[in-house]
mmCIF file of C-alpha atoms in Angstrom:
data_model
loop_
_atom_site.group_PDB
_atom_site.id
_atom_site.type_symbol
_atom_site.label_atom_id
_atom_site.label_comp_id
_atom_site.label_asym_id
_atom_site.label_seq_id
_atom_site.Cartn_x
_atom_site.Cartn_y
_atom_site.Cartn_z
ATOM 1 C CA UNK A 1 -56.153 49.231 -102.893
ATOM 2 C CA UNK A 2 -58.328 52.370 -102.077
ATOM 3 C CA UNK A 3 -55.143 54.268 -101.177
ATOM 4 C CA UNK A 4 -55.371 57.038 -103.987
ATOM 5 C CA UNK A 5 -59.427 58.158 -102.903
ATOM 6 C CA UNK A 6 -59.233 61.607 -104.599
ATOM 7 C CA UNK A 7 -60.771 62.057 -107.716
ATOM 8 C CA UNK A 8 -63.157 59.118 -107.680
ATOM 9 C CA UNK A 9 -66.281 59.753 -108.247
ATOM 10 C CA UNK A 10 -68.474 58.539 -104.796
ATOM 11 C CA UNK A 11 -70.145 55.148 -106.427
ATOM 12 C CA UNK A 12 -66.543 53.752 -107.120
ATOM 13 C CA UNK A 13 -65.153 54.616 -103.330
ATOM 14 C CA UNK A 14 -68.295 53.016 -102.253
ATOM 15 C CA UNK A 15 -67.578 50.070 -104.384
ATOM 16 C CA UNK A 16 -63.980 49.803 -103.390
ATOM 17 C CA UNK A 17 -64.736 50.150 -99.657
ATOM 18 C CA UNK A 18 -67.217 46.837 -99.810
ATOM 19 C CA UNK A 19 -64.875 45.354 -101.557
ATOM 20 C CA UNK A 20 -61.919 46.200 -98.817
ATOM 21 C CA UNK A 21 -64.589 45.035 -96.417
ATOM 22 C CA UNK A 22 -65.190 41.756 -97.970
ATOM 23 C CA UNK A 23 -61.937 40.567 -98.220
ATOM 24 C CA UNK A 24 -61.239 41.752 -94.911
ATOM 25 C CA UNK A 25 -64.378 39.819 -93.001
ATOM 26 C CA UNK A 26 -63.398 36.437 -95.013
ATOM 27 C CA UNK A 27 -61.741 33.711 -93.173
ATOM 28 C CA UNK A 28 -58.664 32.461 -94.651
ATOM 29 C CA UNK A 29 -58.360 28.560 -95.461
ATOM 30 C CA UNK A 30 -56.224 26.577 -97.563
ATOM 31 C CA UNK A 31 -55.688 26.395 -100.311
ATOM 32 C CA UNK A 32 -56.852 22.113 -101.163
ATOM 33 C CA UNK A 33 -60.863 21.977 -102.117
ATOM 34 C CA UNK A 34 -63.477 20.152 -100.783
ATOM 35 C CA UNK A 35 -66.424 18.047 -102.195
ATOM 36 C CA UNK A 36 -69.696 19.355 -101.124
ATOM 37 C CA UNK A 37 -71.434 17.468 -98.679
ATOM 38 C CA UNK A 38 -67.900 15.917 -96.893
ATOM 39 C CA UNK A 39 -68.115 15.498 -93.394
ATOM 40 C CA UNK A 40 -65.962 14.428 -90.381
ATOM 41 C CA UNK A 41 -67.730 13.166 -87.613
ATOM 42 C CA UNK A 42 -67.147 10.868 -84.143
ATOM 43 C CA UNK A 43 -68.761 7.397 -85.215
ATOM 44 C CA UNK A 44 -69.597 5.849 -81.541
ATOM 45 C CA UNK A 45 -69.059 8.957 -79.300
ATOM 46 C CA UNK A 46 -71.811 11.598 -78.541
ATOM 47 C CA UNK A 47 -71.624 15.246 -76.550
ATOM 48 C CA UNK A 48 -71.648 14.716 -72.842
ATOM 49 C CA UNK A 49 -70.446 10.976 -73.077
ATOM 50 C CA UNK A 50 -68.309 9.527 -70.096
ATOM 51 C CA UNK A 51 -65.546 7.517 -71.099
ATOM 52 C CA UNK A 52 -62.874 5.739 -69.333
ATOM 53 C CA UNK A 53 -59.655 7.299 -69.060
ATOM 54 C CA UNK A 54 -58.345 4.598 -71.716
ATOM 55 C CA UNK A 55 -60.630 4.626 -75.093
ATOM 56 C CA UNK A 56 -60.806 4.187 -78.569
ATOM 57 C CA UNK A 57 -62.135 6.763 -80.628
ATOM 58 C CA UNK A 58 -63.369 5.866 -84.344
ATOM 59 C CA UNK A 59 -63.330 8.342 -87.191
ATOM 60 C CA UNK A 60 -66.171 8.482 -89.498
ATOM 61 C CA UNK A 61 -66.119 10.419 -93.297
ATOM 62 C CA UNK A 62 -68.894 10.707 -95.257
ATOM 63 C CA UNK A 63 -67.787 12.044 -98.772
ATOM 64 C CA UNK A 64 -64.200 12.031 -99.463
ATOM 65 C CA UNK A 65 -61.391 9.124 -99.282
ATOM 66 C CA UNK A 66 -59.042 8.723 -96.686
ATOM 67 C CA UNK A 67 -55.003 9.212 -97.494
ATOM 68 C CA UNK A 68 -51.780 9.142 -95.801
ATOM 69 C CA UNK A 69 -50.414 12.404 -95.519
ATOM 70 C CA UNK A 70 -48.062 13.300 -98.579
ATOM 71 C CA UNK A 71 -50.409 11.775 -100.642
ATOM 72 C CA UNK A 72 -51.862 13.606 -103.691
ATOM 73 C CA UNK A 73 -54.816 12.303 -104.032
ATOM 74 C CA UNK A 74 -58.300 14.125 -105.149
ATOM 75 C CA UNK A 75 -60.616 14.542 -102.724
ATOM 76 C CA UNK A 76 -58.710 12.514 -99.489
ATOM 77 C CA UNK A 77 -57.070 14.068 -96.554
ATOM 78 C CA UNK A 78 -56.380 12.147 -93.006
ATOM 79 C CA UNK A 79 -57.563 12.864 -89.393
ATOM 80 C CA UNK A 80 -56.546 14.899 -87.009
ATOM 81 C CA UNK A 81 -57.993 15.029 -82.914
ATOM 82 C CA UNK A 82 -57.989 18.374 -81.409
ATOM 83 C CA UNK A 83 -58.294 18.326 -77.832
ATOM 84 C CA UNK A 84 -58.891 20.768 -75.376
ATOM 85 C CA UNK A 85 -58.322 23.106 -77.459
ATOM 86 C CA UNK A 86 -59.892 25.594 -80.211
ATOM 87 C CA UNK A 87 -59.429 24.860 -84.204
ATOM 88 C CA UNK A 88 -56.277 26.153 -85.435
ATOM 89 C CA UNK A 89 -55.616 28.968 -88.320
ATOM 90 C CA UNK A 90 -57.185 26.812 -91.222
ATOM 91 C CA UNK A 91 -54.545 28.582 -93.888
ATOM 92 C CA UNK A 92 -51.567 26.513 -92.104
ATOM 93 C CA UNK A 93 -50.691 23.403 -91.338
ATOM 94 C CA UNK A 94 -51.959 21.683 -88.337
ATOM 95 C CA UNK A 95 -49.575 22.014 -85.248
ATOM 96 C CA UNK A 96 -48.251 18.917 -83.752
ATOM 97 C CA UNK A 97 -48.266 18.859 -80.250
ATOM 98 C CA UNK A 98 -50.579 17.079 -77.497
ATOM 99 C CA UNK A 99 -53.761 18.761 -78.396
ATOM 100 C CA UNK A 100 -53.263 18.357 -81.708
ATOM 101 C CA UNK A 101 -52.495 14.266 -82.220
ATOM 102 C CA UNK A 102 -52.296 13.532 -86.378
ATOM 103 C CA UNK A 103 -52.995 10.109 -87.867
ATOM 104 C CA UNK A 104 -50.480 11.045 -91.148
ATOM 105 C CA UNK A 105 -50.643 6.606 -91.689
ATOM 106 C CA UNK A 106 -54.273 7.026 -92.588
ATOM 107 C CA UNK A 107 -55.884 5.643 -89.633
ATOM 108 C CA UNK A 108 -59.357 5.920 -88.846
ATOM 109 C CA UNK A 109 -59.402 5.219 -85.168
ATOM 110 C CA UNK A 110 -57.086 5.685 -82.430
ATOM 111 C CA UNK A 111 -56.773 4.971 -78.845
ATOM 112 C CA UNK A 112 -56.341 7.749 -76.247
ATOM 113 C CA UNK A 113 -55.482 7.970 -72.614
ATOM 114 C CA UNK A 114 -57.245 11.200 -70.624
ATOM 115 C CA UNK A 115 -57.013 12.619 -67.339
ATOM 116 C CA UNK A 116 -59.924 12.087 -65.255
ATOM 117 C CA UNK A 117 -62.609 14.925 -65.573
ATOM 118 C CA UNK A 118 -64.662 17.055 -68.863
ATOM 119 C CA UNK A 119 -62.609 17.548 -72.162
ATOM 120 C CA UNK A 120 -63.467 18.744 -75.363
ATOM 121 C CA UNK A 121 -62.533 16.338 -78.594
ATOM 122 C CA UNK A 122 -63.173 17.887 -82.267
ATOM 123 C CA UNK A 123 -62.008 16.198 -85.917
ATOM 124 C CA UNK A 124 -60.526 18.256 -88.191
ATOM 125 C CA UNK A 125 -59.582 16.742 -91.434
ATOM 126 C CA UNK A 126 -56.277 17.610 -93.156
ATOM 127 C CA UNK A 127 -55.081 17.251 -96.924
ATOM 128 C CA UNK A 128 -51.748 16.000 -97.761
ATOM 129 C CA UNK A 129 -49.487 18.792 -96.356
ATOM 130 C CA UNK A 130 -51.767 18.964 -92.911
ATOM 131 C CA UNK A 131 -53.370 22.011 -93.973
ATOM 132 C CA UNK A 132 -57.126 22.182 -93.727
ATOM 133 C CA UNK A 133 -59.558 21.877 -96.744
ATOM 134 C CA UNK A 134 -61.444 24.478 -98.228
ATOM 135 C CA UNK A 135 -64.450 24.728 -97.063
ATOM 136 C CA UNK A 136 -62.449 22.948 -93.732
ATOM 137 C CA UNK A 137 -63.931 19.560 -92.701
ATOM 138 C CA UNK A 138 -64.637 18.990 -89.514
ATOM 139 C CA UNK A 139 -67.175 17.737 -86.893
ATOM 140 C CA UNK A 140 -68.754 19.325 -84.129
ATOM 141 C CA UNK A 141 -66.851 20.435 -80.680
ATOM 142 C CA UNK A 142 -68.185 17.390 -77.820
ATOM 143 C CA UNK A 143 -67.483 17.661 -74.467
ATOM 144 C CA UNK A 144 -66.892 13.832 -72.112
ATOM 145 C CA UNK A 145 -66.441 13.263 -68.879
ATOM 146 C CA UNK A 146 -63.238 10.922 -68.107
ATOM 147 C CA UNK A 147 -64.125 8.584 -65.087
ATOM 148 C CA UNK A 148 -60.810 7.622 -62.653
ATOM 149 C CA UNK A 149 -60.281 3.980 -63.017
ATOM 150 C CA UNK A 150 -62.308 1.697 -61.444
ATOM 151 C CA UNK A 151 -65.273 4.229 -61.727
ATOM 152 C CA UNK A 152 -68.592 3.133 -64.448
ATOM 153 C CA UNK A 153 -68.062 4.616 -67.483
ATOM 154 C CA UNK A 154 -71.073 5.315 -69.263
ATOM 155 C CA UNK A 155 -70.151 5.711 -73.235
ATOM 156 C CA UNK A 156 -71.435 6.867 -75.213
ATOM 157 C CA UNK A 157 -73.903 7.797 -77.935
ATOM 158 C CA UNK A 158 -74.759 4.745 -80.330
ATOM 159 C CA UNK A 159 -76.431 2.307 -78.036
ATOM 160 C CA UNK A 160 -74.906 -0.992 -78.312
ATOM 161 C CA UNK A 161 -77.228 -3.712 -77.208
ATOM 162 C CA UNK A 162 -75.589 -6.631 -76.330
ATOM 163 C CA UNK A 163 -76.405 -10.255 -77.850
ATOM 164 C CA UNK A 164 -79.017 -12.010 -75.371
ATOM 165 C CA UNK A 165 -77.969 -15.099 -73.648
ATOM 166 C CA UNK A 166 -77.958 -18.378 -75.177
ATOM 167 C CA UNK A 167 -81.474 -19.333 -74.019
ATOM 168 C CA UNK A 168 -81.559 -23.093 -72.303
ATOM 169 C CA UNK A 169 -82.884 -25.788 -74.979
ATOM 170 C CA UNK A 170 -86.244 -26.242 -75.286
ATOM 171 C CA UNK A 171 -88.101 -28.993 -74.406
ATOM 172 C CA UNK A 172 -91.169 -30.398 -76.436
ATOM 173 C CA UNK A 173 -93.581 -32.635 -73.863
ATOM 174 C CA UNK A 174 -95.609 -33.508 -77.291
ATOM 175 C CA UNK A 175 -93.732 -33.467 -80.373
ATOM 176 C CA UNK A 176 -95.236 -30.734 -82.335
ATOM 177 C CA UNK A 177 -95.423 -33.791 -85.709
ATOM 178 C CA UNK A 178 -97.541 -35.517 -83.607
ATOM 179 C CA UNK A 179 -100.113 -33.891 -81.405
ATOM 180 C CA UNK A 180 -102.479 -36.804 -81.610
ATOM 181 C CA UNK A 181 -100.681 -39.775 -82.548
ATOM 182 C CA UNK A 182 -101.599 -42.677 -81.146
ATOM 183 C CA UNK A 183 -98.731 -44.450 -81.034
ATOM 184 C CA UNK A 184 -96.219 -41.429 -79.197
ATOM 185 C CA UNK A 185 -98.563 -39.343 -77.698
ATOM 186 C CA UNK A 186 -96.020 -38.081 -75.780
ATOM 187 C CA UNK A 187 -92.203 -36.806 -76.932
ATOM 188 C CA UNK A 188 -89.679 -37.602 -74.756
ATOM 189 C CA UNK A 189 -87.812 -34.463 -73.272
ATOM 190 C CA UNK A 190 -84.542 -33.584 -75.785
ATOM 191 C CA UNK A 191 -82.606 -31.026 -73.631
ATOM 192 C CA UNK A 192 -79.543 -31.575 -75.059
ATOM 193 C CA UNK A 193 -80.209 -33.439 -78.434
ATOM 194 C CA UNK A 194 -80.135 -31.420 -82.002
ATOM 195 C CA UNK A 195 -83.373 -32.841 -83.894
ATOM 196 C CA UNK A 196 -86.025 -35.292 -83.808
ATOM 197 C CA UNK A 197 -85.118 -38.730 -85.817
ATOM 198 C CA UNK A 198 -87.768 -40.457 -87.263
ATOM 199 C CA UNK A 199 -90.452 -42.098 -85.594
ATOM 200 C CA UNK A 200 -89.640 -45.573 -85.181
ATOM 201 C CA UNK A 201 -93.612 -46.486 -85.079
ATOM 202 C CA UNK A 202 -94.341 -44.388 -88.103
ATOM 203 C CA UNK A 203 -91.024 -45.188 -90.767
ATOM 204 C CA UNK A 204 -93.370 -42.962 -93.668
ATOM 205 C CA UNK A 205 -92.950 -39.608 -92.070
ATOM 206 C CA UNK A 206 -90.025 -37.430 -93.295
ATOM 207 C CA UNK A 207 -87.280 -36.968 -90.658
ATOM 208 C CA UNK A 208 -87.624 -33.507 -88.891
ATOM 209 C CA UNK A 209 -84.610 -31.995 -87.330
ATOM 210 C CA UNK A 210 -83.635 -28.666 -86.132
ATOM 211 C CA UNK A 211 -86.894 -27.960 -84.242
ATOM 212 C CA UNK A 212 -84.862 -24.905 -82.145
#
């Protein structure tokens, strides 16, 4: 472009140098857009997770669709897990190869078997000819630790607390109707029953039931 220097006056070699320069420091990508704001992220899975060797990894996306590959559709693309490895020229298409799994169907979670010991997982979303968008989308580089089987695995990021176990049915001494009746002072013990029937001694009050 700036071949033929001689006889320009100094501003416009200045001006044609930055612009050499700028094209020059800009990374190529391809050549589908992206929606401001899209993002590609691990939904259950956090940096410096352990993980058995056997687990399933769920994709989130927070601002475009998700397509099968050879779709054209605006604003979609499909997954892609690189692992182990560093992100790919973002002008081409994604390589296939073991570091480099594709989900082409349109799935948005996948099950994968690792050695035992650290490895880095990153998401990098492709559009319909595997070639990264523009600006790419992609999620952060996390390292896990694989545990051997039979070793704990302690996953990962979201805390999942578990439901808390059925609790053993109550049992009312005095029926909470009647504190001070003084017919049924007392209530008999219901472990097992579902409600309280009405009271045979006092036919005007409402049945109650479902006291748990």
């Amino acid at each position: 472009m700036c071949s033929k220097i001689a006889g320009l006056s100094a501003l416009s070699v200045l001006i044609c140098l930055a612009m050499t320069s700028f094209g020059f420091g800009q990374a190529k990508v391809g050549p589908t857009p992206s929606p401001k704001g899209a993002a590609v992220y691990f939904i259950d899975l956090k940096n410096g997770a352990t993980i058995p060797e056997r687990y399933t990894i769920h994709f989130g996306l927070h601002g475009m669709g998700v397509a099968p590959a050879g779709t054209e559709k605006v604003n979609s693309g499909h997954h892609h897990l690189l692992i182990d490895t560093d992100l790919p020229p973002l002008d081409e298409p994604i390589p296939a190869d073991p570091n480099h799994l594709h989900f082409g169907a349109g799935q948005t979670e996948a099950e994968v078997t690792l050695t035992p010991g650290d490895h880095t997982l990153q998401l990098l979303l492709g559009d319909k000819d595997h070639i990264p968008h523009n600006p790419p989308v992609m999620s952060e580089r996390i390292m896990v630790h694989v545990t051997a089987a039979g070793q704990p695995a302690t996953a990962s990021a979201i805390p999942r607390h578990p439901s808390p176990p059925i609790a053993a049915h109550k049992v009312y001494p005095v029926h909470p109707a009647y504190p001070v009746h003084p017919a049924y002072p007392v209530h008999p013990a219901y472990p097992g029953y579902p409600g309280y029937p009405e009271h045979p001694a006092y036919p005007g009050y409402p049945v109650r039931s479902n006291w748990y």
